[in-house]
mmCIF file of C-alpha atoms in Angstrom:
data_model
loop_
_atom_site.group_PDB
_atom_site.id
_atom_site.type_symbol
_atom_site.label_atom_id
_atom_site.label_comp_id
_atom_site.label_asym_id
_atom_site.label_seq_id
_atom_site.Cartn_x
_atom_site.Cartn_y
_atom_site.Cartn_z
ATOM 1 C CA MET A 155 -81.093 154.541 -4.249
ATOM 2 C CA PHE A 156 -78.902 153.842 -1.214
ATOM 3 C CA THR A 157 -80.507 151.451 1.278
ATOM 4 C CA PRO A 158 -80.029 152.782 4.816
ATOM 5 C CA ASP A 159 -79.519 150.543 7.822
ATOM 6 C CA TYR A 160 -79.559 152.535 11.057
ATOM 7 C CA ARG A 161 -78.002 149.591 12.871
ATOM 8 C CA ASN A 162 -74.622 150.491 11.353
ATOM 9 C CA LEU A 163 -74.606 153.850 13.120
ATOM 10 C CA GLN A 164 -76.010 152.340 16.295
ATOM 11 C CA LYS A 165 -73.256 149.723 16.339
ATOM 12 C CA ALA A 166 -70.607 152.376 15.789
ATOM 13 C CA ALA A 167 -71.958 154.255 18.816
ATOM 14 C CA GLN A 168 -71.759 151.000 20.777
ATOM 15 C CA ASN A 169 -68.094 150.814 19.752
ATOM 16 C CA ILE A 170 -68.565 147.987 17.262
ATOM 17 C CA GLU A 171 -66.594 148.442 14.051
ATOM 18 C CA CYS A 172 -68.881 147.975 11.052
ATOM 19 C CA GLU A 173 -67.948 146.422 7.727
ATOM 20 C CA ARG A 174 -69.551 149.457 6.064
ATOM 21 C CA PHE A 175 -68.533 152.270 8.366
ATOM 22 C CA PRO A 176 -71.336 154.823 8.620
ATOM 23 C CA LEU A 177 -71.375 158.485 7.669
ATOM 24 C CA TYR A 178 -72.342 160.996 10.329
ATOM 25 C CA GLU A 179 -72.888 164.725 10.650
ATOM 26 C CA HIS A 180 -73.895 166.538 13.817
ATOM 27 C CA ILE A 181 -75.601 169.243 11.742
ATOM 28 C CA ILE A 182 -76.017 169.792 8.005
ATOM 29 C CA ALA A 183 -77.427 173.141 6.942
ATOM 30 C CA PRO A 184 -80.764 172.662 5.149
ATOM 31 C CA SER A 185 -79.448 174.970 2.418
ATOM 32 C CA MET A 186 -76.935 172.236 1.523
ATOM 33 C CA ALA A 187 -79.750 169.735 1.124
ATOM 34 C CA GLU A 188 -81.749 172.221 -0.939
ATOM 35 C CA ALA A 189 -78.821 172.783 -3.305
ATOM 36 C CA ILE A 190 -78.175 169.078 -3.800
ATOM 37 C CA LEU A 191 -81.823 168.062 -4.187
ATOM 38 C CA GLY A 192 -82.465 171.070 -6.425
ATOM 39 C CA ARG A 193 -85.534 172.317 -4.606
ATOM 40 C CA ARG A 194 -86.413 174.769 -1.840
ATOM 41 C CA PHE A 195 -88.019 173.252 1.223
ATOM 42 C CA ALA A 196 -86.312 174.610 4.370
ATOM 43 C CA ASP A 197 -89.177 177.001 5.173
ATOM 44 C CA LEU A 198 -91.602 174.076 5.423
ATOM 45 C CA ILE A 199 -90.284 173.390 8.926
ATOM 46 C CA ASN A 200 -92.190 176.501 10.032
ATOM 47 C CA GLY A 201 -95.513 175.384 8.575
ATOM 48 C CA ASP A 202 -98.289 173.105 9.776
ATOM 49 C CA PHE A 203 -97.937 169.387 10.495
ATOM 50 C CA ALA A 204 -98.183 168.418 6.811
ATOM 51 C CA ASP A 205 -95.500 170.959 5.935
ATOM 52 C CA LYS A 206 -93.215 169.696 8.702
ATOM 53 C CA LYS A 207 -93.700 166.127 7.529
ATOM 54 C CA GLU A 208 -92.783 167.118 3.968
ATOM 55 C CA TYR A 209 -89.724 168.965 5.276
ATOM 56 C CA PHE A 210 -88.496 165.845 7.045
ATOM 57 C CA ARG A 211 -89.368 163.635 4.081
ATOM 58 C CA LEU A 212 -87.132 165.736 1.844
ATOM 59 C CA PHE A 213 -84.363 166.074 4.428
ATOM 60 C CA CYS A 214 -84.412 162.275 4.867
ATOM 61 C CA GLU A 215 -84.289 161.925 1.078
ATOM 62 C CA PHE A 216 -81.138 164.053 1.073
ATOM 63 C CA PHE A 217 -79.467 161.965 3.795
ATOM 64 C CA GLN A 218 -80.390 158.754 1.985
ATOM 65 C CA LYS A 219 -79.155 160.101 -1.355
ATOM 66 C CA MET A 220 -75.812 160.952 0.272
ATOM 67 C CA GLY A 221 -75.352 157.484 1.764
ATOM 68 C CA TYR A 222 -76.291 158.102 5.402
ATOM 69 C CA ASP A 223 -77.959 155.407 7.496
ATOM 70 C CA THR A 224 -79.487 158.012 9.794
ATOM 71 C CA ILE A 225 -80.770 161.572 9.826
ATOM 72 C CA SER A 226 -79.482 163.965 12.478
ATOM 73 C CA TYR A 227 -82.110 165.980 14.308
ATOM 74 C CA GLU A 228 -82.436 167.556 17.717
ATOM 75 C CA ALA A 229 -84.721 170.282 19.038
ATOM 76 C CA SER A 230 -82.937 172.901 21.101
ATOM 77 C CA SER A 231 -83.934 173.250 24.720
ATOM 78 C CA ARG A 232 -82.184 176.636 24.657
ATOM 79 C CA GLY A 233 -84.936 177.735 22.323
ATOM 80 C CA THR A 234 -87.517 177.290 25.082
ATOM 81 C CA LEU A 235 -85.704 179.184 27.828
ATOM 82 C CA ILE A 236 -87.650 182.219 29.020
ATOM 83 C CA ASP A 237 -85.464 185.334 28.664
ATOM 84 C CA GLY A 238 -82.490 183.297 27.484
ATOM 85 C CA GLY A 239 -79.943 184.469 24.941
ATOM 86 C CA ALA A 240 -76.894 185.385 27.030
ATOM 87 C CA LEU A 241 -74.820 182.670 25.344
ATOM 88 C CA ASP A 242 -74.805 184.179 21.876
ATOM 89 C CA CYS A 243 -76.964 187.315 21.760
ATOM 90 C CA HIS A 244 -74.671 189.627 23.757
ATOM 91 C CA LYS A 245 -77.309 190.320 26.389
ATOM 92 C CA LYS A 246 -77.099 190.292 30.170
ATOM 93 C CA GLY A 247 -78.095 186.989 31.657
ATOM 94 C CA VAL A 248 -81.479 186.853 33.358
ATOM 95 C CA ILE A 249 -80.033 185.082 36.426
ATOM 96 C CA GLN A 250 -77.386 186.984 38.368
ATOM 97 C CA THR A 251 -78.567 186.716 41.998
ATOM 98 C CA TRP A 252 -80.386 184.340 44.336
ATOM 99 C CA GLU A 253 -83.507 186.442 43.846
ATOM 100 C CA ASP A 254 -83.275 185.921 40.063
ATOM 101 C CA PHE A 255 -82.752 182.201 40.611
ATOM 102 C CA GLU A 256 -85.694 181.822 42.968
ATOM 103 C CA ARG A 257 -88.184 183.567 40.694
ATOM 104 C CA TYR A 258 -87.057 181.917 37.455
ATOM 105 C CA PRO A 259 -89.860 179.632 36.113
ATOM 106 C CA PHE A 260 -87.781 176.458 35.682
ATOM 107 C CA ASP A 261 -90.863 174.231 35.953
ATOM 108 C CA GLU A 262 -92.459 175.891 32.941
ATOM 109 C CA ILE A 263 -89.644 175.012 30.530
ATOM 110 C CA PRO A 264 -90.419 171.267 30.131
ATOM 111 C CA VAL A 265 -94.053 172.158 29.387
ATOM 112 C CA ILE A 266 -93.013 174.750 26.814
ATOM 113 C CA TYR A 267 -90.587 172.254 25.268
ATOM 114 C CA ARG A 268 -93.271 169.594 24.833
ATOM 115 C CA GLN A 269 -95.804 172.040 23.419
ATOM 116 C CA ARG A 270 -93.334 173.556 20.979
ATOM 117 C CA TYR A 271 -91.581 170.473 19.652
ATOM 118 C CA ASP A 272 -93.939 167.499 19.929
ATOM 119 C CA GLU A 273 -95.290 168.154 16.432
ATOM 120 C CA TYR A 274 -91.767 168.274 14.995
ATOM 121 C CA PHE A 275 -90.842 164.897 16.456
ATOM 122 C CA ARG A 276 -94.121 163.324 15.327
ATOM 123 C CA ALA A 277 -93.608 164.642 11.802
ATOM 124 C CA LEU A 278 -90.086 163.230 11.763
ATOM 125 C CA ALA A 279 -91.341 159.824 12.891
ATOM 126 C CA GLU A 280 -93.873 159.660 10.046
ATOM 127 C CA ALA A 281 -91.331 160.781 7.443
ATOM 128 C CA LEU A 282 -88.524 158.299 8.197
ATOM 129 C CA PRO A 283 -87.938 155.897 5.291
ATOM 130 C CA ALA A 284 -87.523 152.163 5.817
ATOM 131 C CA GLY A 285 -84.227 151.311 7.466
ATOM 132 C CA MET A 286 -83.525 154.846 8.681
ATOM 133 C CA LYS A 287 -83.794 156.290 12.180
ATOM 134 C CA ALA A 288 -82.635 159.530 13.717
ATOM 135 C CA VAL A 289 -79.672 160.517 15.858
ATOM 136 C CA GLY A 290 -80.345 163.376 18.241
ATOM 137 C CA GLY A 291 -83.065 164.239 20.709
ATOM 138 C CA VAL A 292 -83.121 167.138 23.157
ATOM 139 C CA GLY A 293 -80.468 169.631 22.122
ATOM 140 C CA ASN A 294 -78.087 171.398 24.548
ATOM 141 C CA GLY A 295 -76.436 170.210 27.721
ATOM 142 C CA VAL A 296 -76.491 171.843 31.129
ATOM 143 C CA PHE A 297 -73.402 174.011 30.596
ATOM 144 C CA GLU A 298 -74.806 175.693 27.486
ATOM 145 C CA LEU A 299 -78.179 176.193 29.161
ATOM 146 C CA ILE A 300 -76.576 177.870 32.167
ATOM 147 C CA GLN A 301 -74.508 180.148 29.950
ATOM 148 C CA ASP A 302 -77.686 181.137 28.121
ATOM 149 C CA LEU A 303 -79.304 182.230 31.381
ATOM 150 C CA VAL A 304 -76.263 183.695 33.138
ATOM 151 C CA GLY A 305 -73.625 184.522 30.532
ATOM 152 C CA TYR A 306 -70.173 182.959 30.391
ATOM 153 C CA MET A 307 -68.230 185.786 32.053
ATOM 154 C CA ASP A 308 -70.817 186.300 34.775
ATOM 155 C CA LEU A 309 -70.855 182.562 35.402
ATOM 156 C CA CYS A 310 -67.091 182.659 35.944
ATOM 157 C CA TYR A 311 -67.479 185.546 38.394
ATOM 158 C CA MET A 312 -70.298 183.707 40.148
ATOM 159 C CA SER A 313 -68.116 180.636 40.690
ATOM 160 C CA ALA A 314 -65.856 182.773 42.896
ATOM 161 C CA ASP A 315 -68.318 185.301 44.322
ATOM 162 C CA ASP A 316 -71.239 183.000 45.126
ATOM 163 C CA PRO A 317 -70.234 179.331 44.844
ATOM 164 C CA GLU A 318 -73.486 178.183 46.468
ATOM 165 C CA LEU A 319 -75.586 179.855 43.775
ATOM 166 C CA TYR A 320 -73.179 178.543 41.147
ATOM 167 C CA ALA A 321 -73.695 174.971 42.383
ATOM 168 C CA ALA A 322 -77.444 175.414 42.752
ATOM 169 C CA LEU A 323 -77.765 176.523 39.119
ATOM 170 C CA PHE A 324 -76.146 173.382 37.768
ATOM 171 C CA ALA A 325 -78.307 171.171 39.977
ATOM 172 C CA ARG A 326 -81.548 172.971 39.104
ATOM 173 C CA ILE A 327 -80.931 173.110 35.365
ATOM 174 C CA GLY A 328 -79.835 169.481 35.453
ATOM 175 C CA LYS A 329 -83.152 168.570 37.080
ATOM 176 C CA MET A 330 -85.041 170.596 34.471
ATOM 177 C CA SER A 331 -83.171 168.918 31.626
ATOM 178 C CA LEU A 332 -83.844 165.454 33.009
ATOM 179 C CA THR A 333 -87.568 166.241 33.159
ATOM 180 C CA ILE A 334 -87.515 167.259 29.491
ATOM 181 C CA TRP A 335 -85.602 164.111 28.557
ATOM 182 C CA LYS A 336 -87.953 161.797 30.471
ATOM 183 C CA ASP A 337 -90.946 163.205 28.623
ATOM 184 C CA PHE A 338 -89.152 163.113 25.278
ATOM 185 C CA MET A 339 -87.967 159.510 25.647
ATOM 186 C CA LYS A 340 -91.424 158.319 26.683
ATOM 187 C CA MET A 341 -93.006 159.877 23.609
ATOM 188 C CA HIS A 342 -90.375 159.740 20.877
ATOM 189 C CA ALA A 343 -87.556 157.291 21.664
ATOM 190 C CA ASP A 344 -88.669 154.802 19.000
ATOM 191 C CA SER A 345 -87.678 157.202 16.207
ATOM 192 C CA PHE A 346 -84.074 157.397 17.420
ATOM 193 C CA CYS A 347 -81.304 154.819 17.329
ATOM 194 C CA VAL A 348 -78.737 157.001 19.128
ATOM 195 C CA LEU A 349 -79.514 159.828 21.550
ATOM 196 C CA ARG A 350 -77.303 162.842 22.009
ATOM 197 C CA PHE A 351 -76.924 166.410 23.114
ATOM 198 C CA GLY A 352 -74.281 168.989 22.385
ATOM 199 C CA ASP A 353 -72.497 170.780 25.216
ATOM 200 C CA ASP A 354 -69.292 172.552 24.224
ATOM 201 C CA LEU A 355 -66.995 172.289 27.229
ATOM 202 C CA GLY A 356 -63.705 173.478 25.759
ATOM 203 C CA PHE A 357 -61.756 175.764 23.471
ATOM 204 C CA LYS A 358 -58.477 175.158 21.648
ATOM 205 C CA SER A 359 -56.164 174.804 24.625
ATOM 206 C CA ASN A 360 -58.317 173.848 27.606
ATOM 207 C CA THR A 361 -61.778 173.493 29.105
ATOM 208 C CA LEU A 362 -63.979 176.595 29.424
ATOM 209 C CA ILE A 363 -64.340 176.156 33.176
ATOM 210 C CA SER A 364 -61.978 174.172 35.362
ATOM 211 C CA ALA A 365 -61.847 170.430 34.920
ATOM 212 C CA GLU A 366 -62.700 170.105 38.601
ATOM 213 C CA ASP A 367 -65.858 172.178 38.150
ATOM 214 C CA ILE A 368 -66.870 170.012 35.194
ATOM 215 C CA ARG A 369 -66.346 166.899 37.324
ATOM 216 C CA THR A 370 -68.242 168.378 40.279
ATOM 217 C CA HIS A 371 -71.074 170.277 38.622
ATOM 218 C CA VAL A 372 -71.526 169.308 34.958
ATOM 219 C CA ILE A 373 -70.960 165.572 34.619
ATOM 220 C CA PRO A 374 -73.198 164.669 37.590
ATOM 221 C CA GLN A 375 -76.041 166.318 35.623
ATOM 222 C CA TYR A 376 -75.178 164.301 32.514
ATOM 223 C CA LYS A 377 -75.281 160.944 34.256
ATOM 224 C CA PRO A 378 -79.042 160.692 34.976
ATOM 225 C CA ILE A 379 -79.770 161.520 31.328
ATOM 226 C CA ILE A 380 -77.225 158.963 30.104
ATOM 227 C CA ASP A 381 -78.710 156.368 32.468
ATOM 228 C CA LEU A 382 -82.205 157.197 31.197
ATOM 229 C CA VAL A 383 -81.098 156.667 27.590
ATOM 230 C CA HIS A 384 -79.490 153.361 28.550
ATOM 231 C CA SER A 385 -82.718 152.260 30.244
ATOM 232 C CA TYR A 386 -84.248 152.331 26.757
ATOM 233 C CA GLN A 387 -81.382 150.109 25.491
ATOM 234 C CA LYS A 388 -79.989 152.895 23.329
ATOM 235 C CA PRO A 389 -76.489 154.390 23.215
ATOM 236 C CA PHE A 390 -75.652 157.963 24.171
ATOM 237 C CA LEU A 391 -73.430 160.206 22.025
ATOM 238 C CA LEU A 392 -71.860 163.367 23.443
ATOM 239 C CA HIS A 393 -71.032 166.213 21.064
ATOM 240 C CA SER A 394 -68.545 168.548 22.720
ATOM 241 C CA CYS A 395 -66.176 170.884 20.944
ATOM 242 C CA GLY A 396 -62.822 172.027 22.235
ATOM 243 C CA ASN A 397 -59.998 170.522 24.216
ATOM 244 C CA VAL A 398 -61.827 168.244 26.616
ATOM 245 C CA PHE A 399 -58.968 165.808 27.163
ATOM 246 C CA PRO A 400 -58.730 166.827 30.867
ATOM 247 C CA VAL A 401 -62.215 165.387 31.510
ATOM 248 C CA MET A 402 -62.485 162.590 28.949
ATOM 249 C CA GLU A 403 -61.871 159.864 31.510
ATOM 250 C CA ASP A 404 -64.632 161.335 33.666
ATOM 251 C CA LEU A 405 -67.031 161.494 30.721
ATOM 252 C CA ILE A 406 -66.317 157.870 29.878
ATOM 253 C CA ALA A 407 -66.817 156.886 33.509
ATOM 254 C CA ALA A 408 -70.204 158.647 33.442
ATOM 255 C CA GLY A 409 -71.292 156.267 30.699
ATOM 256 C CA ILE A 410 -71.055 158.051 27.349
ATOM 257 C CA ASP A 411 -70.978 155.469 24.568
ATOM 258 C CA ALA A 412 -69.506 157.711 21.864
ATOM 259 C CA LYS A 413 -67.992 161.160 21.378
ATOM 260 C CA HIS A 414 -68.161 163.572 18.436
ATOM 261 C CA SER A 415 -66.169 166.640 17.428
ATOM 262 C CA ASN A 416 -62.532 167.059 16.508
ATOM 263 C CA GLU A 417 -60.425 169.951 15.299
ATOM 264 C CA ASP A 418 -56.956 169.414 13.868
ATOM 265 C CA GLN A 419 -55.499 172.322 15.868
ATOM 266 C CA ILE A 420 -56.453 170.419 19.024
ATOM 267 C CA ALA A 421 -55.908 166.850 17.859
ATOM 268 C CA PRO A 422 -56.558 165.078 14.533
ATOM 269 C CA PHE A 423 -59.241 162.413 14.590
ATOM 270 C CA PRO A 424 -56.779 159.465 14.739
ATOM 271 C CA VAL A 425 -55.576 160.728 18.129
ATOM 272 C CA TRP A 426 -59.104 160.335 19.509
ATOM 273 C CA VAL A 427 -59.531 156.799 18.191
ATOM 274 C CA GLU A 428 -56.088 155.765 19.402
ATOM 275 C CA ARG A 429 -56.715 157.108 22.914
ATOM 276 C CA TYR A 430 -60.325 156.097 23.417
ATOM 277 C CA GLY A 431 -61.296 153.600 20.715
ATOM 278 C CA ASP A 432 -60.905 150.677 23.090
ATOM 279 C CA ARG A 433 -63.751 152.061 25.227
ATOM 280 C CA ILE A 434 -66.063 154.325 23.231
ATOM 281 C CA GLY A 435 -67.143 154.915 19.655
ATOM 282 C CA ASN A 436 -65.633 157.952 17.958
ATOM 283 C CA PHE A 437 -67.472 160.125 15.444
ATOM 284 C CA GLY A 438 -65.829 162.767 13.253
ATOM 285 C CA GLY A 439 -62.902 162.720 10.856
ATOM 286 C CA ILE A 440 -62.105 165.665 8.649
ATOM 287 C CA ASP A 441 -61.720 169.173 10.041
ATOM 288 C CA THR A 442 -64.490 171.429 8.685
ATOM 289 C CA ASP A 443 -61.839 173.940 7.621
ATOM 290 C CA ALA A 444 -60.171 171.236 5.524
ATOM 291 C CA ILE A 445 -63.472 170.480 3.801
ATOM 292 C CA CYS A 446 -63.684 174.115 2.756
ATOM 293 C CA ARG A 447 -60.136 174.629 1.493
ATOM 294 C CA LEU A 448 -58.583 171.363 0.299
ATOM 295 C CA SER A 449 -58.504 170.375 -3.356
ATOM 296 C CA LYS A 450 -60.120 167.043 -4.141
ATOM 297 C CA PRO A 451 -56.766 165.190 -4.426
ATOM 298 C CA GLU A 452 -55.615 166.718 -1.134
ATOM 299 C CA MET A 453 -58.910 165.806 0.501
ATOM 300 C CA LYS A 454 -58.663 162.237 -0.773
ATOM 301 C CA GLU A 455 -55.195 161.861 0.720
ATOM 302 C CA TYR A 456 -56.395 163.335 4.035
ATOM 303 C CA ILE A 457 -59.508 161.152 4.300
ATOM 304 C CA THR A 458 -57.777 157.968 3.160
ATOM 305 C CA GLU A 459 -55.143 158.396 5.875
ATOM 306 C CA VAL A 460 -57.708 159.129 8.599
ATOM 307 C CA VAL A 461 -59.877 156.130 7.696
ATOM 308 C CA ALA A 462 -56.848 153.825 7.565
ATOM 309 C CA LYS A 463 -55.725 154.963 11.020
ATOM 310 C CA SER A 464 -59.258 154.650 12.421
ATOM 311 C CA LYS A 465 -59.825 151.047 11.387
ATOM 312 C CA GLY A 466 -59.078 148.566 14.120
ATOM 313 C CA HIS A 467 -59.796 151.053 16.897
ATOM 314 C CA GLY A 468 -63.418 150.256 17.684
ATOM 315 C CA GLY A 469 -66.571 151.738 16.248
ATOM 316 C CA PHE A 470 -66.292 154.937 14.271
ATOM 317 C CA ALA A 471 -68.449 157.046 12.002
ATOM 318 C CA PHE A 472 -66.914 159.412 9.482
ATOM 319 C CA GLY A 473 -67.830 162.977 8.570
ATOM 320 C CA SER A 474 -66.815 166.476 9.503
ATOM 321 C CA GLY A 475 -65.164 167.126 12.826
ATOM 322 C CA ASN A 476 -67.876 169.631 13.642
ATOM 323 C CA SER A 477 -70.733 170.237 11.175
ATOM 324 C CA ILE A 478 -71.629 171.314 7.647
ATOM 325 C CA PRO A 479 -72.730 174.954 8.003
ATOM 326 C CA HIS A 480 -74.176 177.044 5.192
ATOM 327 C CA TYR A 481 -70.790 178.464 4.164
ATOM 328 C CA VAL A 482 -69.279 175.103 3.178
ATOM 329 C CA PRO A 483 -69.155 175.073 -0.644
ATOM 330 C CA VAL A 484 -71.516 172.488 -2.099
ATOM 331 C CA GLU A 485 -68.801 171.092 -4.367
ATOM 332 C CA GLN A 486 -66.489 170.585 -1.397
ATOM 333 C CA PHE A 487 -69.148 168.684 0.548
ATOM 334 C CA LEU A 488 -69.822 166.519 -2.493
ATOM 335 C CA ASN A 489 -66.102 165.848 -2.866
ATOM 336 C CA MET A 490 -65.917 164.646 0.733
ATOM 337 C CA ASN A 491 -68.994 162.484 0.331
ATOM 338 C CA GLU A 492 -67.768 160.913 -2.895
ATOM 339 C CA ILE A 493 -64.339 160.116 -1.449
ATOM 340 C CA ILE A 494 -65.758 158.485 1.665
ATOM 341 C CA ARG A 495 -68.237 156.402 -0.288
ATOM 342 C CA GLU A 496 -65.511 155.254 -2.673
ATOM 343 C CA LEU A 497 -63.510 154.107 0.343
ATOM 344 C CA ARG A 498 -66.593 152.127 1.434
ATOM 345 C CA GLY A 499 -66.575 150.406 -1.959
ATOM 346 C CA GLU A 500 -69.601 152.146 -3.391
#
């Protein structure tokens, strides 16, 4: 059985190139783990504490079997928003006016988060095998949380129609997020070697809101959370999809230690390591689309080239440029995993 050493992933996030470069995935669908382990266990996450602990034990077993030093896990703060869902459920956002803003129960969300997820994090802590820790924490950044309460289009209108409300939303949700993170770190930081959240700021050709708005309203809400993570002597990893090149220098200045997510249509992974590898760790590698469609020989050529170009450019961890969702064929995931581990000399 593979012997995990979470310090490899932690070093990569601290921009230290490891002799055995680590594997990393932002998300792996539990159905992939079920298929590879040959047993059904995903529904255990919805059970009691013993069931949750068994879920994490088996999910950790999968990560260890596949050669990972860490398990990826975060609990979504979006999932605790009262009347959320505007981001992806095609519903009108609950906050559209100052009156909506003033009556929204922001102070209740950290309490709901702790009550809902404390048992999950405790079960994870008890299930971690020797040498393995988690990467993750409190899921979702301030931009995704705001979209879930307002809606993307209405948020864009608000930026022009009521800039004071627009600014107040970022500040208030940033404060709420920091409260959640403070509680989480106090209770569960020991289980994690790298902390992260995901906040998709871009699409293929640009950022989703102006770079200036990200500098003015989004990144200032990131910084207290990044500083909090650093106060625990742990690195912070930002997962953000899309073309975020216009604000990368600002994100680095705010203190992120590492960045994940790459898509070949925006820029292949070697572009990220060449541009930023002297300052931050870079996580990613192979476009998720390529995992799905390339033959094994084609995939081997692709991965070999990416790894070769990544070496010598600081800490990096290799995996998909986004995630391993349920639609990725099991054989294709196994092909990727086998190729990477061969390149590591296993």
